[in-house]
XYZ file of C-alpha atoms in Angstrom:
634
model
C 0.000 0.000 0.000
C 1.281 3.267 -1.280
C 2.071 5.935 1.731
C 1.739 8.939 0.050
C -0.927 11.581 0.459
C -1.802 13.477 -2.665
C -1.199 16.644 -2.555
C -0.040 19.657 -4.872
C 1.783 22.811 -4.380
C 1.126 23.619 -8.185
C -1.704 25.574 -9.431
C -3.046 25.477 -13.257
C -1.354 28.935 -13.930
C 1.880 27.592 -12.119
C 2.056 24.315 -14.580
C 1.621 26.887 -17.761
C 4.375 29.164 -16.867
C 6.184 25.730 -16.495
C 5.626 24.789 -19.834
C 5.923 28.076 -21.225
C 9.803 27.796 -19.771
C 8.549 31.403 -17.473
C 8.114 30.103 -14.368
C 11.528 31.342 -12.299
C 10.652 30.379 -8.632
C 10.140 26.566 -9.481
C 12.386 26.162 -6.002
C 9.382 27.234 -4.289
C 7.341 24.430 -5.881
C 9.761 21.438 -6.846
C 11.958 19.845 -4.205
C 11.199 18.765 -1.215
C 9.120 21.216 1.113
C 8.558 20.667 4.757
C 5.020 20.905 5.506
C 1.746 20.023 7.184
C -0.839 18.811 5.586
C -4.417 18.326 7.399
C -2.549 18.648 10.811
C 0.123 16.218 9.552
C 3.681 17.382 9.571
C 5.719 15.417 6.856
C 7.632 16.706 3.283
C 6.059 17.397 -0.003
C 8.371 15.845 -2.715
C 8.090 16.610 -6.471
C 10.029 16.574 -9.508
C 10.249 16.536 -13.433
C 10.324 13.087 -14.933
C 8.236 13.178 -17.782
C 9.084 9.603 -19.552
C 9.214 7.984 -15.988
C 6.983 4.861 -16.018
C 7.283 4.997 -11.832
C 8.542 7.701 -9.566
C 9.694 6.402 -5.809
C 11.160 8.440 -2.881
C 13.486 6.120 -1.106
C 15.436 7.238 1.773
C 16.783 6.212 5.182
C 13.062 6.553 6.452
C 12.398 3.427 4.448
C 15.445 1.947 3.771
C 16.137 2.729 0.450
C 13.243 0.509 -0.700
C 11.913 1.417 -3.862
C 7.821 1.570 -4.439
C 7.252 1.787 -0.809
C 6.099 5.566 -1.340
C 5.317 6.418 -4.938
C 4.930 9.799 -6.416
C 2.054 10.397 -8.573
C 2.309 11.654 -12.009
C 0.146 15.105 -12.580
C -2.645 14.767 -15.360
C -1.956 18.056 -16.703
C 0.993 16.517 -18.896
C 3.459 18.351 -17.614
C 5.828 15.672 -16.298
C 5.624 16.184 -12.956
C 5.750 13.527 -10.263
C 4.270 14.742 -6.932
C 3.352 13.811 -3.364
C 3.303 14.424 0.378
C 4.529 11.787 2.514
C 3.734 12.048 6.552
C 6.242 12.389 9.424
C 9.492 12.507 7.443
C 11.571 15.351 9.365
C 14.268 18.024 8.421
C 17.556 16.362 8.032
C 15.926 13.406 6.071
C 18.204 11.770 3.467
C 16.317 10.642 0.383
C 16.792 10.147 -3.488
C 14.255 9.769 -6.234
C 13.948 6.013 -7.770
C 12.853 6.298 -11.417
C 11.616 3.829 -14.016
C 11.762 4.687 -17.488
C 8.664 3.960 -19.577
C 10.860 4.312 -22.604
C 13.221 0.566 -21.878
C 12.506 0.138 -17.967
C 16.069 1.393 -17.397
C 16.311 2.332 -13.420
C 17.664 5.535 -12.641
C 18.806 6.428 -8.696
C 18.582 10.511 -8.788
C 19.191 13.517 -6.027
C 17.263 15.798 -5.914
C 17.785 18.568 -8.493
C 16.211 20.999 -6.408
C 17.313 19.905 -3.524
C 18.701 22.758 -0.823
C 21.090 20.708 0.694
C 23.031 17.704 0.370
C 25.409 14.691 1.786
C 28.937 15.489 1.976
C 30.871 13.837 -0.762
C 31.643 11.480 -1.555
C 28.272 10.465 0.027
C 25.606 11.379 -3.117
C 21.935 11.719 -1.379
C 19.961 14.511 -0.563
C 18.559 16.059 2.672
C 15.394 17.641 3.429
C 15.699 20.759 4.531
C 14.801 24.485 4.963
C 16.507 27.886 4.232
C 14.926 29.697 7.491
C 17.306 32.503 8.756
C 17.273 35.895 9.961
C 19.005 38.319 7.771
C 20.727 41.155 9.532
C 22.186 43.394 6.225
C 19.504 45.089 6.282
C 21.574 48.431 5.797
C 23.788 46.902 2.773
C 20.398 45.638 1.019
C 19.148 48.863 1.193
C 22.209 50.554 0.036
C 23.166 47.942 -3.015
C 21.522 49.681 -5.890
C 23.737 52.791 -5.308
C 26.968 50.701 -4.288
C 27.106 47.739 -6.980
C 26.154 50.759 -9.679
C 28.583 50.166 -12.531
C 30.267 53.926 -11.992
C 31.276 52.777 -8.414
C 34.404 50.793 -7.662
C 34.625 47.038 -8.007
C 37.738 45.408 -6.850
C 37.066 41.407 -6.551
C 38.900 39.394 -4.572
C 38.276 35.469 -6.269
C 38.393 32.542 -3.463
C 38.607 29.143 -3.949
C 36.712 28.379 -0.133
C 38.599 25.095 -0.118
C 42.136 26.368 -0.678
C 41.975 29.638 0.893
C 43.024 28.581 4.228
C 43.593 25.236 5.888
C 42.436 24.298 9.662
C 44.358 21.548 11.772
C 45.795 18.588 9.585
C 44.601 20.190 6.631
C 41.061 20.076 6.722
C 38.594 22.277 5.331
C 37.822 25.361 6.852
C 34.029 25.701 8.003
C 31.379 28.604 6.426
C 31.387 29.611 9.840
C 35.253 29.584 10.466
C 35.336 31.890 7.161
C 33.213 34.201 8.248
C 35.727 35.395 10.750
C 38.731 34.721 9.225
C 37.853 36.029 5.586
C 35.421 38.578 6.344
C 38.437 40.528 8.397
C 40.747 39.429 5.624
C 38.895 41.288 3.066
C 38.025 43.887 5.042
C 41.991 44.762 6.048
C 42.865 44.704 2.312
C 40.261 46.897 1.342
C 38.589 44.935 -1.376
C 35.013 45.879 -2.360
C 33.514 42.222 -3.579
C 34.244 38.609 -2.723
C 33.888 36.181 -5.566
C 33.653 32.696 -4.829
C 34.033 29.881 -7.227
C 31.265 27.534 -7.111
C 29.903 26.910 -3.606
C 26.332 24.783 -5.275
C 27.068 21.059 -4.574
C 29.724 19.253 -6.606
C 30.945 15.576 -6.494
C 34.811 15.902 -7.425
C 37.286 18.256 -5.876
C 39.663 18.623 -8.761
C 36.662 20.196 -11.138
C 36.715 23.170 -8.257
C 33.208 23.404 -8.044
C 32.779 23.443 -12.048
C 31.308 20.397 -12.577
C 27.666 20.817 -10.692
C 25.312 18.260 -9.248
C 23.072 20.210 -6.565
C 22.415 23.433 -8.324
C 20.195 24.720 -5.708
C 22.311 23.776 -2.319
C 25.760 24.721 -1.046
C 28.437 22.438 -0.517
C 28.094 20.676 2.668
C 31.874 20.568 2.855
C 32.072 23.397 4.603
C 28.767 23.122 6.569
C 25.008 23.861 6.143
C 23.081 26.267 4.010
C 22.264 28.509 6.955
C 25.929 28.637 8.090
C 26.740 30.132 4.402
C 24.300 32.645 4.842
C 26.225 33.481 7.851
C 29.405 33.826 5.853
C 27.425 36.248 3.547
C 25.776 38.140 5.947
C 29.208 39.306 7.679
C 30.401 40.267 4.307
C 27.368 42.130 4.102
C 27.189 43.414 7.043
C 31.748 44.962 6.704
C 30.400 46.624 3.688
C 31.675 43.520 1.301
C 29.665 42.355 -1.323
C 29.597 38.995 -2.672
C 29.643 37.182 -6.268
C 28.838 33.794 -7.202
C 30.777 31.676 -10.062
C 27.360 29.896 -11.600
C 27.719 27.381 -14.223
C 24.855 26.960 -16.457
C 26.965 25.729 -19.393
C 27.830 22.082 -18.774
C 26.919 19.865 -15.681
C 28.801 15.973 -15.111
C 27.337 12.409 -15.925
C 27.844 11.035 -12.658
C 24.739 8.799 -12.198
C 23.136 10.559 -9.247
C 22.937 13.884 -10.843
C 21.058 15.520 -14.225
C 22.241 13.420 -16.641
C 19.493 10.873 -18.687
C 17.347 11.820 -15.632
C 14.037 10.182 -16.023
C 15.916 7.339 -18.621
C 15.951 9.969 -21.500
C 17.661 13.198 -22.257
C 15.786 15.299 -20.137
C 18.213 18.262 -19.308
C 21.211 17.863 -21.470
C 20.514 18.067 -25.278
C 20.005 15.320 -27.190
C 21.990 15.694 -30.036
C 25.530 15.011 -28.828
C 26.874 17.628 -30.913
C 25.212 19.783 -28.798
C 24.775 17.844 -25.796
C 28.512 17.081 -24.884
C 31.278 19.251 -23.831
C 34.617 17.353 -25.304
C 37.330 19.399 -23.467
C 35.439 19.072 -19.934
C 33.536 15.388 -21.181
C 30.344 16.818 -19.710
C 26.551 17.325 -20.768
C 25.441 20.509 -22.368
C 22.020 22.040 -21.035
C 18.924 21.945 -23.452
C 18.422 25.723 -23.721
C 15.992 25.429 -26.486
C 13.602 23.262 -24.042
C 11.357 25.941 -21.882
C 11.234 23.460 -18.880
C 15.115 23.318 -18.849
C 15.304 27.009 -18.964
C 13.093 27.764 -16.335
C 15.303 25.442 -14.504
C 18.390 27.534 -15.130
C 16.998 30.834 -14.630
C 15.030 29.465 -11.619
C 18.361 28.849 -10.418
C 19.683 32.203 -10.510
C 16.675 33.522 -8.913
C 17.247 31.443 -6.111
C 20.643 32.317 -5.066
C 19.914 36.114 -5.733
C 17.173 35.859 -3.642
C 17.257 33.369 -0.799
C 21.303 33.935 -0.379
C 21.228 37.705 -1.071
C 23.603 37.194 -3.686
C 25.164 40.246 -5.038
C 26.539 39.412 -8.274
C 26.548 36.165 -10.795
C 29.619 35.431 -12.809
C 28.435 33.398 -15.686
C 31.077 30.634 -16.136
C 32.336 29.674 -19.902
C 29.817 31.513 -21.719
C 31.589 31.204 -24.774
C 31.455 27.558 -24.886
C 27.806 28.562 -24.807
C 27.901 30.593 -27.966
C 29.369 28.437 -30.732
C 28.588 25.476 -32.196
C 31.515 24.697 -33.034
C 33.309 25.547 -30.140
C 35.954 22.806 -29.366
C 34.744 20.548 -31.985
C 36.217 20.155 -35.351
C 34.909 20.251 -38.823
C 31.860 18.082 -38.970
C 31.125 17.947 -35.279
C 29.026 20.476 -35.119
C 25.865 21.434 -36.992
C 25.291 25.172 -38.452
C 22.213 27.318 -37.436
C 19.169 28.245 -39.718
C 21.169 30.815 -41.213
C 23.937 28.915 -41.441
C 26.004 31.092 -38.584
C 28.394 28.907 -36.304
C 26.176 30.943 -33.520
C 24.015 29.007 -30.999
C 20.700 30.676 -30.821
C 18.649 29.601 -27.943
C 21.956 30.033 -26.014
C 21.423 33.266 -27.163
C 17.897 33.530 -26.160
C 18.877 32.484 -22.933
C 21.163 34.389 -21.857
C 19.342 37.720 -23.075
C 15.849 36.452 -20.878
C 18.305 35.494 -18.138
C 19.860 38.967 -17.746
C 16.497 40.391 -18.628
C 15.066 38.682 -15.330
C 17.870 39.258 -12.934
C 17.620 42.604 -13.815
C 14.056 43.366 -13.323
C 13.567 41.411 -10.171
C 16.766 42.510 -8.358
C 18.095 45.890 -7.444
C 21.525 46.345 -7.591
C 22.661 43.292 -8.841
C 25.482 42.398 -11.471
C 25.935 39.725 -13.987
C 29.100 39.098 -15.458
C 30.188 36.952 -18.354
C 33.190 35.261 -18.475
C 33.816 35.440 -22.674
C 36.641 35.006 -23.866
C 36.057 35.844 -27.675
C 34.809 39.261 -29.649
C 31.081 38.334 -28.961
C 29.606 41.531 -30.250
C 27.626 43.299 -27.442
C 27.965 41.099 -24.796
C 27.674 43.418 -21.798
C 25.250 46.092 -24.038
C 21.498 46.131 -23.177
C 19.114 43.359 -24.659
C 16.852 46.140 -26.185
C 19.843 47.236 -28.464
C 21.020 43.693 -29.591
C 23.024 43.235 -26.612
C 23.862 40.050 -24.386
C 22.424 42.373 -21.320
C 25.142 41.387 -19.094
C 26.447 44.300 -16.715
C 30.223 43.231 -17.565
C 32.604 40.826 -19.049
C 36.069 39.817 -18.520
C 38.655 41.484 -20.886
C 41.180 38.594 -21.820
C 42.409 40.306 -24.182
C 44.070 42.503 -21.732
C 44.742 39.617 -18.968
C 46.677 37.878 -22.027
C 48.284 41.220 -23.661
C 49.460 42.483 -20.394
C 50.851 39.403 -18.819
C 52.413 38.310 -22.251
C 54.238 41.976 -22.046
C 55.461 41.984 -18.519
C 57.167 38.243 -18.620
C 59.568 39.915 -21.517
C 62.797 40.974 -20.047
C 63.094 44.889 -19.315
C 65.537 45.371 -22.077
C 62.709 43.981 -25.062
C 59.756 46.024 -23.823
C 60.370 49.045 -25.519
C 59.872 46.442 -28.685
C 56.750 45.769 -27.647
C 55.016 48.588 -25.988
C 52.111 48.091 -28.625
C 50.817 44.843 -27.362
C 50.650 47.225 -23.958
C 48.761 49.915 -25.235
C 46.408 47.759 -27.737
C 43.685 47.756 -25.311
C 42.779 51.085 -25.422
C 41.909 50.279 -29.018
C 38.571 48.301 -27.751
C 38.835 49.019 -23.864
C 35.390 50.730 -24.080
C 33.560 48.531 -26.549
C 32.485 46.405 -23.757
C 31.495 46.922 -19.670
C 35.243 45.060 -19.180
C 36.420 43.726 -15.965
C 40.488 43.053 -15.916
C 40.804 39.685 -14.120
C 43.421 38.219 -13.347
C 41.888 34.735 -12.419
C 42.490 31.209 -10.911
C 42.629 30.310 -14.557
C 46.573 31.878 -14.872
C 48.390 30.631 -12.000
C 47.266 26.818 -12.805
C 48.524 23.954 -15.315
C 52.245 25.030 -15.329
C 51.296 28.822 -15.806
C 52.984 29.747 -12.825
C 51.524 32.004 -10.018
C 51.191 35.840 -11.274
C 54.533 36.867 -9.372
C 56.786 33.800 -10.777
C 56.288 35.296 -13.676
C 57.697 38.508 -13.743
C 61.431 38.461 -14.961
C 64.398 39.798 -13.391
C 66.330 39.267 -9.839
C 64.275 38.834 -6.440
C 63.951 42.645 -6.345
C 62.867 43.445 -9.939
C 60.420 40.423 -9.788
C 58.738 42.220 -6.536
C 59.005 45.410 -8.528
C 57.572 44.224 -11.607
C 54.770 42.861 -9.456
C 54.078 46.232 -7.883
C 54.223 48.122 -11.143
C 51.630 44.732 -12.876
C 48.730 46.047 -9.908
C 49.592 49.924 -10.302
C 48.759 49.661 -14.228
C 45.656 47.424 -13.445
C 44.139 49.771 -10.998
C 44.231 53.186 -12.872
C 43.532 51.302 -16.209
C 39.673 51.854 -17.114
C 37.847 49.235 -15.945
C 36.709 46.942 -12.483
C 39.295 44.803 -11.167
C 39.247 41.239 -10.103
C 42.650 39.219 -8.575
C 42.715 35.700 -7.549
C 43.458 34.525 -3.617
C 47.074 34.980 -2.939
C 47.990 36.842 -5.699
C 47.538 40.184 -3.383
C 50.532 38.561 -1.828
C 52.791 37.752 -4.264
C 52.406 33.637 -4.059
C 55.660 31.855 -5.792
C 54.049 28.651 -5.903
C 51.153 27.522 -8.438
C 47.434 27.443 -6.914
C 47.141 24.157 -5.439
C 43.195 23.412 -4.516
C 44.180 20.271 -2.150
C 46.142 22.566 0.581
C 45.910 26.135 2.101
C 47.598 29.678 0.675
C 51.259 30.072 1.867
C 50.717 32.310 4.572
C 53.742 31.810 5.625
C 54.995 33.859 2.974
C 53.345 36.847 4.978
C 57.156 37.089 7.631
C 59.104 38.543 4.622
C 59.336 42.109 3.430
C 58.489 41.512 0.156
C 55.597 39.720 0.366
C 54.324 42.422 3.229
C 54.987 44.911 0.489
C 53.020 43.590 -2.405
C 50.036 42.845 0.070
C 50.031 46.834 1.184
C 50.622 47.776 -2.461
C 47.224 45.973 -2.758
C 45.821 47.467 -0.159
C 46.325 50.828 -0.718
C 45.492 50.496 -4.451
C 42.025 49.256 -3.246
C 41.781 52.694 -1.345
C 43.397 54.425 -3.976
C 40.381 52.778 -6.183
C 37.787 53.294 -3.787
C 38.583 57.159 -2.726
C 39.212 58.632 -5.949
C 35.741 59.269 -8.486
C 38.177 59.318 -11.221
C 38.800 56.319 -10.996
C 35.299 54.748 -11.308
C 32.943 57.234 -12.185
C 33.898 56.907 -16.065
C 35.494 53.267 -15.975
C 33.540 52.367 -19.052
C 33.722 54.973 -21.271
C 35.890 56.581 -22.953
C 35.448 60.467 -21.370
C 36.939 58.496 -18.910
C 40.875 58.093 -19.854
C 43.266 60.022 -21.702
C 46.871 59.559 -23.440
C 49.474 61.965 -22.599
C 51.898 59.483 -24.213
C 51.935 56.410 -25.796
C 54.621 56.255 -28.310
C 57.890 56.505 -26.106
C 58.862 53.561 -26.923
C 62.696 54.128 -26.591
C 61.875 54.597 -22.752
C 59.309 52.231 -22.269
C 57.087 54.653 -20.210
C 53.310 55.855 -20.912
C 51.251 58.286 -18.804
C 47.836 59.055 -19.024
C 44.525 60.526 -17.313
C 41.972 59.115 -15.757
C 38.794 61.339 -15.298
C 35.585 61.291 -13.390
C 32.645 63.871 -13.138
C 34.276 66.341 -11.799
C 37.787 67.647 -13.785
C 39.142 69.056 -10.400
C 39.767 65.363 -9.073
C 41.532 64.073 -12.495
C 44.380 62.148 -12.158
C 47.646 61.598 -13.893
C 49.353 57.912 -14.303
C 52.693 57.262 -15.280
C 54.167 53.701 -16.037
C 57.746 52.946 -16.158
C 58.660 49.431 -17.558
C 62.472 49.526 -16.752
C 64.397 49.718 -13.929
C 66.066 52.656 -15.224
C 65.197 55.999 -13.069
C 64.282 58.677 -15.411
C 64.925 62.198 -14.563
C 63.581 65.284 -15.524
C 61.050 63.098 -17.483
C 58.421 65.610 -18.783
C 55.118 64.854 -19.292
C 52.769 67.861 -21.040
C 49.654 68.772 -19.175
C 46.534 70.766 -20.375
C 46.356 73.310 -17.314
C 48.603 75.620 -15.375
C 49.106 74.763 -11.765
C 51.125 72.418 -9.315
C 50.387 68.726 -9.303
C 51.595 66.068 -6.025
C 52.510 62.418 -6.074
C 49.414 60.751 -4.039
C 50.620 57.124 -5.151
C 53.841 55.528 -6.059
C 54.308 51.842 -6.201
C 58.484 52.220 -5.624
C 57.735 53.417 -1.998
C 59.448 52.135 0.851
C 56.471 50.411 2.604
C 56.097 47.920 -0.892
C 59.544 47.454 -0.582
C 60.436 49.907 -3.018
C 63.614 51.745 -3.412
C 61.685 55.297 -2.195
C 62.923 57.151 -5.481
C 59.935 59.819 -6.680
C 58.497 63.026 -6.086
C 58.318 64.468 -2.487
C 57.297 67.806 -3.059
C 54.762 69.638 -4.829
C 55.454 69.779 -8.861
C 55.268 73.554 -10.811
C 53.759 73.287 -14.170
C 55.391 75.141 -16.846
C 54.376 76.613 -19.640
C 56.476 75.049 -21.736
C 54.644 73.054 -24.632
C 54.601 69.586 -24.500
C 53.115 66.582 -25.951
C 50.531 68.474 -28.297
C 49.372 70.637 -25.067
C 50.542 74.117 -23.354
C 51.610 73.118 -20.681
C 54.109 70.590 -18.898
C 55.906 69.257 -15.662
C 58.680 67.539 -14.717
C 59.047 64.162 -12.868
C 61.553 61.726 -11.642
C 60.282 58.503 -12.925
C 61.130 55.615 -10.036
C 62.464 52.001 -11.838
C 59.581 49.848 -12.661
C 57.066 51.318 -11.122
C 53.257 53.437 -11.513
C 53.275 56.818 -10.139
C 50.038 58.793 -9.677
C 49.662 62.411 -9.294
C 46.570 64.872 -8.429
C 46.463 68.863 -9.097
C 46.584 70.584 -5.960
């Protein structure tokens, strides 16, 4: 005898938005819901199996036992398997037993939507709620004005796994992080935390990329509510927070998505569409409504239950072509015959549309790494609609420049300056991700050239030239340190590194770059676009130096940047200006306190009116070796 109640949480209107692919809360009606039904406490289960000939819940309530409680299937067509079984509690492991009608095949599945789930290696899922009490309060209010896109962004990436270590290496907890990081990020003066995947993920060496429970965090570090704690102390230091989210590919490991109900239900079933061959993973259907509403559903959810401040959208160009990956006669043109992939497209213009009409103050950001037309432009002028997008272009330009040896830069000063070419074509963030310092890349400091001191001092100058170039920032854990060894996800950060002068140096060069960021409207208020920035001087090649304005709203608070790529000091270096007056050195990366070699300008500068560099006026600087100097007009 069947032990299920029936019961829906669905309404007719509910089950047409389904099948329309527009209904983007489906959390709050698939899943498992704790609930009481005629005075009955016990869980609601339901989920999407539409070629299921049986759906069971099995659990350790029932001892795994399949048709002991069996769903029933919805009449409305709709594929839905529902039911309310008494007495099951919160903390409740369970799966869903399926039986195809299509060849009987038996499928064992978590819970798609389910909000939390065993620690790995373990694969079940576990009823539970998301009740909390939120106490940002004051950032929430204040997130529309403070994640605009002409206010500072400076994004610190974690890897919550890697960042830090406890005891015999184990994991630190959400709850451990929320002390130790949340003063971390604080102390260095970073605006926005972005983590790498925190949903639920079988295999540690994917970092997170590689998805099973799209709708729960990893219970490696703890339970959901104890990751709201994490984010609610960012929140709550004035930190906001950004989530890696991967709707581009998800694994085959038997519990999860993959040939759910016996058939392909969320990956696409043409395998030229359906697989990923780099990452050997299934490709989302995004020209099936159901399977969109389940993505976008998904973003919903984090943005609104975790208070999520930002989605980084992982690998979108994998997304966008057809052919991406796959060679000649793996892949299938569109109806135009474009290498495009149009309901990719589709969805990533009505997933930006919906994040940003339900959510104040929120960012998405793509992660593409081609020149996608219009990627971070607004969907009503042809645009992708997200707020920004990575600039590899510069990441690989710059870092490509600055591993060359002093002596050859002034050879190749153009691959430097080649970004201002496009740099406002696009909403661009400059990362510089987890993706460099991994797979024999080296970390970001073991690649700068030179002895010990010009390695540190290329590594000073590297951040100075990121954070007055136009754009938002984003740097990868231990970079801000200047980590010699490669990322490595299976142990902590060297902290260690931390007792020598060097390392203390790049970490306040950081620091006060972030405030340098954060206190100066020039700096932000024009970021992406081109009123913004300036040349003084471009083509001194001979010297290897370029200098530069950056400009916000008000022309008072303009500031002038100049880079010097050698370690030669340049003296009476003169740099034309287009106003009379005095100018001051408010930032130099050769300073003492970064370890520096404290050459620059210590008092206030006279303009002359001496011509110079197409304008009336000009001053003269000592140029420190290797390193940014910034100046304001007094």
């Amino acid at each position: 005898m069947n032990k299920v109640i029936t019961h829906s949480l669905f309404t007719d209107f509910d089950i047409d938005l389904f099948k329309a692919g527009k209904h983007f809360k489906l959390y709050e009606k698939l899943g498992a819901h704790l609930l009481e039904v005629n005075g009955v406490k016990g869980v609601y289960f339901a989920v999407w199996a539409p070629t299921a000939q049986s759906v069971s819940v099995i659990g350790d309530f029932n001892y795994w036992v399949q048709n002991e409680h069996l769903l029933q299937v919805r009449w409305d067509s709709s594929g839905i398997w529902e039911g309310f079984i008494p007495e099951i509690e919160k903390g409740t492991l369970y799966k869903y037993k399926i039986q195809s009608s299509i060849d009987g095949v038996i499928t064992e599945k978590a819970d798609p939507f389910s909000l939390y789930c065993e620690k790995p290696p373990h694969t079940a899922s576990v009823v539970w709620d998301l009740d909390y009490s939120w106490k940002d309060e004051n950032w929430m209010h204040s997130r529309k004005e403070t994640n605009a896109l002409d206010k500072p962004f400076s994004v610190y990436e974690v890897h919550l796994g890697s960042w830090k270590r406890g005891e015999h290496n184990r994991f630190l907890t959400y709850l451990e992080l929320a002390d130790d990081l949340v003063n971390y990020v604080k102390e260095t003066g970073f605006t926005h935390v972005e983590f790498m995947p925190v949903m639920e993920y079988p295999y540690d060496p994917s970092w997170g990329y590689q998805l099973v429970g799209y709708f729960a965090p990893t219970s490696r570090f703890g339970k959901p509510q104890d990751f709201m704690v994490l984010v609610d102390k960012l929140h709550q230091a004035g930190i906001g927070v950004i989530l890696d989210w991967v709707p581009s590919h998800f694994p085959d490991d038997s519990h999860g998505l993959g040939y759910f109900d016996g058939s392909h239900l969320y990956e696409h079933p043409d395998r030229r569409k359906g697989y990923h061959p780099d990452w050997k993973s299934l490709v989302f259907n995004y020209g099936r409504n159901e399977v969109r509403a389940f993505l976008i559903s998904n973003a919903v959810f984090w943005l609104q239950n975790y208070h999520i401040d930002g989605l980084r959208v992982d690998a979108v160009a994998s997304m966008l072509y057809l052919d991406y990956s796959r060679n000649e006669g793996e892949w299938e043109p569109n109806i135009f015959g474009g290498r495009e992939n149009l309901d990719t497209i589709s969805f990533l213009k009505e997933f930006n549309e919906v994040v940003y009409a339900n959510f104040d103050g929120v960012q998405t950001i793509a992660e593409e790494s081609t020149s996608f037309p219009m990627v971070s432009r607004p969907t009503f002028t042809g645009g992708l609609g997200f707020g920004m997008k990575w600039m590899m272009g510069w990441m690989h330009d710059t870092l490509q420049y600055f591993q060359k040896e002093t002596v050859y830069r002034k050879y190749h000063q153009n691959d430097l300056t080649f970004s201002m070419t496009y740099a406002f074509t696009e909403n661009f963030m400059l990362p510089f991700s987890h993706d460099e310092v991994v797979y024999g890349k080296k970390s970001i400091a073991s690649k700068m050239p030179g002895d010990e001191w010009q390695k540190f001092a290329n590594l000073r100058l590297l951040y100075g030239y990121m954070f007055t170039h136009p754009g938002t920032k984003l740097l990868f854990m231990g970079s801000e340190f200047g980590q010699n060894d490669e990322w490595n996800f299976e142990k902590s950060l060297d902290w260690h590194l931390l007792q020598f002068d060097y390392h203390i140096g790049i970490k306040n060069v950081i620091t006060d770059l972030n405030h340098l960021y954060k206190n100066n409207p020039a700096l932000y208020e024009k970021q992406f676009i081109a009123e913004g920035f300036e040349w003084i001087n471009y083509s001194d090649h001979q010297n290897a130096v370029v200098s530069y304005i950056r400009k916000g709203n008000n022309p008072e608070e303009n500031l002038i940047v100049v880079c010097n790529f050698t370690p030669v000091i340049r003296y009476n270096y003169r740099i034309g200006i287009f106003k009379s007056g005095k100018i001051v050195e408010i930032f130099n990366t050769d300073a003492a306190k970064y370890g520096g070699s404290s050459v620059g300008n210590n008092n206030d500068l006279q303009i002359e009116s001496i011509p110079y560099d197409g304008r009336d006026f000009s001053v003269e600087l000592i140029l420190p070796p290797l390193s940014v100097t910034v100046y304001s007009f007094k």
